[in-house]
Amino acid sequence: MEENPFQSLKISSSEFLNSLQDRSICPKCLKSRKFYCYNCFVPVKGTEDRIPKVKLPLKIDIIKHPNECDGKSTSAHAAVLAPDDVHVYTYPCIPEYPDQSKVVLVFPGKKSLTLEEMANTLSTCDTKQNVDTISGSGKDSFSRSLVKDQNDTSTYNMKGNNSKPGDLSDEGKGNNSDESKLDENADMSPLKRKVEEDQGSQKKQRTFKRAPPFERAIFIDSTWKQTKGIIADDRLKDLTCVQLKSRETKFWRHQKDNPATYLSTIEAVYYLVRDYHDLFVDNIYDGEYDNLLFFFNFMYQKIRTTYDGGKSLKAYKQRAKKNCEKGLLNK
């Protein structure tokens, strides 16, 4: 196990969790729990005001197989840390989606799209729309939207880069005439100030990107074999499938014969949200969703300390062996 694989992320300190020796009662189901209730998805006494809360840019639904162990599933992490945006359902319970065009199923397959492919499709559509707008019959209306009636004193003069709002053409200027000069308090001044204020404001703001192609993502929380049964459900089979970029899991649970690119549920949710943000929301990322890995990071460090750096864990032995075999094949 790596010493600190999440060092670059802005994850809140979880040191206070180590000081909690006793279990507490869940405020909803009244069952004994340690840090949070993995059935009700709420923090317990002693953690309710200290566990971070994450706001996501889209809604997440997690469909959990009934055979998945509630206490070991990382889907609860997402529901506890982002309660306003994440909901967990136990199969066969699946919510209805009236507008399936705004919903995707995160599942790798031959017909699955990457988020980059979706973004490129949007870019192509945007470019075509802009060309259609400023060419042909749309050109005149486009020009008229930029330049108003010349008799309107609040009109921009679009003649050249050095023109300023309110400048009169050479033809209309008289020597020392009142029309050739504009006082700072003239009608154009408020408009000019407004434009300059808008430009200054834009420089300070982030650059928000195109409208995202979907607003909700569905994850399946189960073993690989169980997943195939769930995605064949009639309520999900017509949804667009997306797949994530290949990343190596840091999960400590052994999954027989599965490669290191098979992520835990909370890892998959985190990486989807990160990619979604970068491609469709904002050009700047400031760690807004890093706390989705709050519990995952805590447990990772706990297990690493308990199991001598993870050397004896079957999951990491298997990955080390596969990496070694892959290295020999590439030579």
Coordinates of C-alpha atoms in Angstrom, one line a residue:
M1 CA 0.0 0.0 0.0
E2 CA 1.2 3.5 -0.8
E3 CA 2.1 5.7 2.1
N4 CA -0.3 8.5 1.2
P5 CA -2.0 8.2 -2.2
F6 CA -4.4 11.1 -1.5
Q7 CA -1.8 13.6 -0.3
S8 CA -2.5 16.0 -3.1
L9 CA -6.3 16.1 -2.4
K10 CA -8.0 18.5 0.0
I11 CA -9.5 16.0 2.4
S12 CA -10.5 17.2 5.8
S13 CA -8.7 15.8 8.8
S14 CA -10.3 12.6 10.1
E15 CA -8.0 12.4 13.2
F16 CA -11.0 12.9 15.5
L17 CA -12.4 9.5 14.4
N18 CA -9.5 7.8 16.1
S19 CA -10.5 9.3 19.4
L20 CA -14.0 7.8 19.3
Q21 CA -13.7 4.6 21.3
D22 CA -17.3 3.7 21.9
R23 CA -20.1 3.0 19.5
S24 CA -23.2 5.3 19.4
I25 CA -26.9 4.9 18.6
C26 CA -28.2 5.8 15.2
P27 CA -30.7 8.7 15.7
K28 CA -33.1 7.0 13.1
C29 CA -33.0 3.2 13.5
L30 CA -31.5 3.3 17.1
K31 CA -29.0 0.6 16.2
S32 CA -25.4 0.7 17.5
R33 CA -23.0 2.2 15.0
K34 CA -19.4 3.5 15.1
F35 CA -19.0 6.6 12.8
Y36 CA -22.2 6.6 10.8
C37 CA -25.2 4.4 10.1
Y38 CA -24.7 2.4 7.0
N39 CA -28.5 1.7 6.7
C40 CA -29.9 5.2 7.4
F41 CA -26.8 7.0 5.9
V42 CA -26.6 9.5 8.8
P43 CA -23.7 10.4 11.2
V44 CA -24.0 9.2 14.8
K45 CA -23.6 11.3 17.9
G46 CA -20.1 12.7 18.2
T47 CA -19.5 12.9 14.4
E48 CA -22.7 14.7 13.2
D49 CA -21.1 18.2 13.4
R50 CA -17.6 17.1 12.3
I51 CA -18.1 15.0 9.3
P52 CA -17.7 17.1 6.1
K53 CA -20.6 17.7 3.8
V54 CA -20.1 17.7 0.0
K55 CA -22.2 19.4 -2.6
L56 CA -22.1 17.6 -6.0
P57 CA -22.7 19.1 -9.5
L58 CA -25.1 16.2 -10.4
K59 CA -27.4 13.7 -8.7
I60 CA -26.1 10.2 -8.0
D61 CA -28.3 7.1 -7.6
I62 CA -26.6 3.9 -6.3
I63 CA -28.4 0.6 -6.9
K64 CA -27.0 -1.9 -4.4
H65 CA -27.4 -5.7 -4.8
P66 CA -29.2 -7.2 -1.7
N67 CA -26.3 -9.6 -1.1
E68 CA -23.8 -6.8 -0.7
C69 CA -22.8 -6.4 2.9
D70 CA -24.0 -3.0 4.2
G71 CA -21.2 -2.5 6.6
K72 CA -18.5 -3.1 4.0
S73 CA -20.0 -1.3 1.1
T74 CA -18.4 2.1 0.3
S75 CA -21.7 3.3 -1.3
A76 CA -22.7 4.5 2.2
H77 CA -19.7 6.9 2.2
A78 CA -21.2 8.8 -0.7
A79 CA -24.7 8.9 0.9
V80 CA -23.4 10.2 4.3
L81 CA -21.0 12.8 2.9
A82 CA -23.3 14.1 0.1
P83 CA -26.8 13.5 1.5
D84 CA -28.5 16.1 -0.7
D85 CA -27.2 14.5 -4.0
V86 CA -26.7 10.8 -3.4
H87 CA -29.4 8.2 -2.8
V88 CA -28.9 4.4 -2.3
Y89 CA -31.5 1.9 -3.3
T90 CA -31.5 -1.9 -2.7
Y91 CA -32.3 -3.9 -5.8
P92 CA -35.0 -4.6 -7.1
C93 CA -36.0 -1.1 -6.0
I94 CA -35.1 1.3 -8.8
P95 CA -36.5 4.9 -9.0
E96 CA -38.5 6.0 -12.1
Y97 CA -36.7 8.3 -14.6
P98 CA -39.3 10.2 -16.6
D99 CA -36.6 11.9 -18.7
Q100 CA -34.1 9.2 -19.5
S101 CA -32.1 11.5 -21.8
K102 CA -30.7 13.3 -18.7
V103 CA -29.7 10.0 -17.0
V104 CA -26.7 7.8 -17.6
L105 CA -25.7 4.4 -16.3
V106 CA -22.0 4.1 -15.3
F107 CA -21.0 0.7 -16.7
P108 CA -18.2 -0.3 -19.1
G109 CA -19.1 -2.0 -22.3
K110 CA -18.8 -2.0 -26.1
K111 CA -21.5 0.7 -26.5
S112 CA -20.4 2.8 -23.5
L113 CA -19.2 6.3 -24.1
T114 CA -16.5 8.1 -22.3
L115 CA -17.2 11.6 -20.9
E116 CA -14.6 13.0 -23.3
E117 CA -16.5 11.5 -26.2
M118 CA -19.7 13.2 -24.9
A119 CA -17.9 16.5 -24.5
N120 CA -16.5 16.3 -28.1
T121 CA -19.9 15.6 -29.4
L122 CA -21.2 18.7 -27.7
S123 CA -18.3 20.8 -29.0
T124 CA -19.1 19.6 -32.6
C125 CA -22.7 20.6 -32.2
D126 CA -21.8 24.0 -30.7
T127 CA -19.5 24.7 -33.6
K128 CA -22.0 23.7 -36.2
Q129 CA -24.7 25.8 -34.5
N130 CA -22.4 28.9 -34.4
V131 CA -21.6 28.5 -38.1
D132 CA -25.2 28.2 -39.1
T133 CA -26.1 31.3 -37.0
I134 CA -23.5 33.6 -38.6
S135 CA -23.8 32.3 -42.2
G136 CA -26.5 32.5 -44.8
S137 CA -29.8 33.9 -43.8
G138 CA -28.8 34.2 -40.2
K139 CA -25.9 36.6 -40.9
D140 CA -28.0 39.8 -41.1
S141 CA -29.9 39.2 -37.9
F142 CA -26.6 38.3 -36.2
S143 CA -25.2 41.7 -37.3
R144 CA -28.2 43.6 -36.3
S145 CA -28.0 42.1 -32.8
L146 CA -24.5 43.7 -32.4
V147 CA -25.3 47.1 -33.9
K148 CA -28.5 49.0 -33.2
D149 CA -30.0 51.9 -35.2
Q150 CA -27.3 54.5 -35.9
N151 CA -29.7 57.2 -34.6
D152 CA -29.6 55.5 -31.2
T153 CA -27.2 57.4 -28.9
S154 CA -26.5 54.2 -26.9
T155 CA -25.3 52.3 -30.0
Y156 CA -21.8 50.7 -30.2
N157 CA -19.9 51.8 -33.3
M158 CA -18.5 48.5 -34.6
K159 CA -16.1 50.1 -37.1
G160 CA -12.6 48.8 -36.2
N161 CA -10.8 47.9 -33.0
N162 CA -10.0 51.4 -31.9
S163 CA -13.6 52.6 -32.0
K164 CA -15.2 53.4 -28.7
P165 CA -18.8 53.4 -27.7
G166 CA -20.3 56.7 -28.8
D167 CA -17.6 57.7 -31.3
L168 CA -19.0 59.4 -34.4
S169 CA -17.8 58.6 -37.9
D170 CA -15.4 61.0 -39.6
E171 CA -18.2 62.1 -41.9
G172 CA -20.3 63.3 -39.0
K173 CA -17.7 65.3 -37.2
G174 CA -17.5 69.0 -37.5
N175 CA -14.6 71.2 -36.4
N176 CA -15.1 72.0 -32.7
S177 CA -18.7 71.0 -33.0
D178 CA -20.6 69.7 -30.0
E179 CA -21.3 66.5 -31.9
S180 CA -17.6 65.7 -32.2
K181 CA -17.0 65.6 -28.4
L182 CA -18.7 63.5 -25.8
D183 CA -18.7 64.6 -22.3
E184 CA -18.0 62.0 -19.6
N185 CA -21.5 62.6 -18.3
A186 CA -23.2 62.2 -21.7
D187 CA -25.7 59.4 -22.4
M188 CA -23.0 57.0 -23.5
S189 CA -21.2 57.1 -20.2
P190 CA -23.5 54.8 -18.2
L191 CA -23.4 52.3 -21.0
K192 CA -19.7 52.4 -21.2
R193 CA -19.3 52.1 -17.4
K194 CA -21.7 49.1 -17.5
V195 CA -19.6 47.4 -20.2
E196 CA -16.4 48.0 -18.3
E197 CA -17.9 46.7 -15.1
D198 CA -19.1 43.6 -16.9
Q199 CA -15.7 43.0 -18.4
G200 CA -14.0 43.4 -15.1
S201 CA -16.4 41.0 -13.5
Q202 CA -15.8 38.4 -16.1
K203 CA -12.1 38.5 -15.4
K204 CA -12.7 37.6 -11.8
Q205 CA -15.2 34.9 -12.5
R206 CA -14.4 31.3 -13.4
T207 CA -15.1 30.2 -16.9
F208 CA -18.2 28.0 -16.8
K209 CA -18.5 25.5 -19.6
R210 CA -21.3 24.1 -21.9
A211 CA -24.5 22.7 -20.5
P212 CA -23.8 19.1 -19.4
P213 CA -25.3 16.3 -21.4
F214 CA -26.8 14.6 -18.3
E215 CA -27.8 15.5 -14.8
R216 CA -28.0 12.2 -13.0
A217 CA -25.7 9.1 -12.9
I218 CA -26.6 5.6 -11.8
F219 CA -24.0 3.2 -10.2
I220 CA -24.4 -0.5 -9.5
D221 CA -22.9 -1.6 -6.2
S222 CA -22.3 -5.3 -6.5
T223 CA -19.9 -8.0 -7.6
W224 CA -19.1 -8.1 -11.3
K225 CA -21.4 -11.2 -11.9
Q226 CA -24.3 -9.6 -10.0
T227 CA -24.0 -6.4 -11.9
K228 CA -24.8 -8.0 -15.2
G229 CA -28.1 -9.2 -13.9
I230 CA -29.1 -5.7 -12.7
I231 CA -28.2 -3.8 -15.8
A232 CA -30.4 -6.2 -17.8
D233 CA -33.4 -4.9 -15.9
D234 CA -36.0 -3.3 -18.3
R235 CA -35.9 -0.1 -16.3
L236 CA -32.2 0.4 -17.0
K237 CA -31.4 -1.3 -20.3
D238 CA -32.3 1.7 -22.5
L239 CA -30.2 4.2 -20.6
T240 CA -27.0 5.6 -22.2
C241 CA -23.9 3.9 -20.7
V242 CA -20.8 5.8 -19.8
Q243 CA -17.4 4.5 -18.7
L244 CA -14.7 6.2 -16.7
K245 CA -11.0 6.7 -17.6
S246 CA -8.8 3.8 -16.4
R247 CA -7.6 4.4 -12.9
E248 CA -6.1 2.0 -10.4
T249 CA -8.1 1.3 -7.2
K250 CA -6.8 1.7 -3.7
F251 CA -9.4 -0.5 -2.2
W252 CA -8.2 -3.1 0.3
R253 CA -10.9 -5.7 -0.3
H254 CA -9.8 -8.7 -2.4
Q255 CA -11.8 -9.2 -5.6
K256 CA -10.8 -12.5 -7.2
D257 CA -9.5 -12.3 -10.8
N258 CA -10.5 -8.6 -11.1
P259 CA -7.9 -6.2 -12.4
A260 CA -6.7 -3.2 -10.4
T261 CA -8.7 -0.9 -12.6
Y262 CA -12.0 -2.2 -11.0
L263 CA -12.8 0.7 -8.6
S264 CA -14.8 0.6 -5.4
T265 CA -18.1 2.4 -5.5
I266 CA -17.0 5.5 -3.7
E267 CA -13.8 5.8 -5.9
A268 CA -16.0 5.5 -9.1
V269 CA -18.4 8.2 -7.8
Y270 CA -15.5 10.5 -7.0
Y271 CA -13.7 10.1 -10.3
L272 CA -17.0 10.5 -12.3
V273 CA -17.7 13.8 -10.4
R274 CA -14.2 15.0 -11.0
D275 CA -14.3 14.3 -14.7
Y276 CA -17.8 15.8 -15.0
H277 CA -16.6 19.0 -13.3
D278 CA -13.6 19.4 -15.5
L279 CA -15.5 18.7 -18.8
F280 CA -18.9 20.3 -18.2
V281 CA -18.8 22.6 -15.1
D282 CA -15.8 24.7 -14.6
N283 CA -12.2 25.3 -15.8
I284 CA -11.0 25.5 -12.2
Y285 CA -11.1 22.7 -9.6
D286 CA -10.4 23.6 -6.0
G287 CA -11.0 20.3 -4.2
E288 CA -14.7 20.7 -4.0
Y289 CA -15.4 17.0 -4.0
D290 CA -12.3 15.6 -2.4
N291 CA -14.1 14.9 0.8
L292 CA -16.0 12.2 -0.9
L293 CA -13.0 10.1 0.0
F294 CA -13.0 11.2 3.7
F295 CA -14.0 7.8 5.1
F296 CA -12.1 5.9 2.4
N297 CA -8.9 7.7 3.2
F298 CA -9.4 7.2 6.9
M299 CA -10.0 3.5 6.5
Y300 CA -7.1 3.2 4.0
Q301 CA -4.6 4.6 6.6
K302 CA -6.1 2.6 9.4
I303 CA -5.7 -0.7 7.5
R304 CA -2.2 0.2 6.3
T305 CA -1.2 0.8 9.9
T306 CA -2.9 -2.3 11.2
Y307 CA -1.6 -4.7 8.5
D308 CA 2.1 -3.7 8.4
G309 CA 1.7 -1.4 5.3
G310 CA -0.7 -3.8 3.6
K311 CA 2.0 -6.3 2.7
S312 CA 0.0 -9.2 4.0
L313 CA -3.4 -8.2 2.4
K314 CA -4.5 -10.6 -0.3
A315 CA -5.8 -7.8 -2.5
Y316 CA -2.4 -6.0 -2.7
K317 CA -0.5 -9.3 -3.1
Q318 CA -2.7 -10.1 -6.1
R319 CA -2.2 -6.7 -7.7
A320 CA 1.6 -6.8 -7.1
K321 CA 1.7 -10.2 -8.8
K322 CA -0.3 -9.0 -11.8
N323 CA 1.9 -5.8 -12.1
C324 CA 5.0 -8.0 -12.0
E325 CA 3.5 -10.3 -14.7
K326 CA 2.5 -7.3 -16.8
G327 CA 6.0 -5.9 -16.5
L328 CA 7.6 -9.1 -17.7
L329 CA 5.2 -9.3 -20.7
N330 CA 6.0 -5.8 -21.7
K331 CA 9.8 -6.5 -21.8

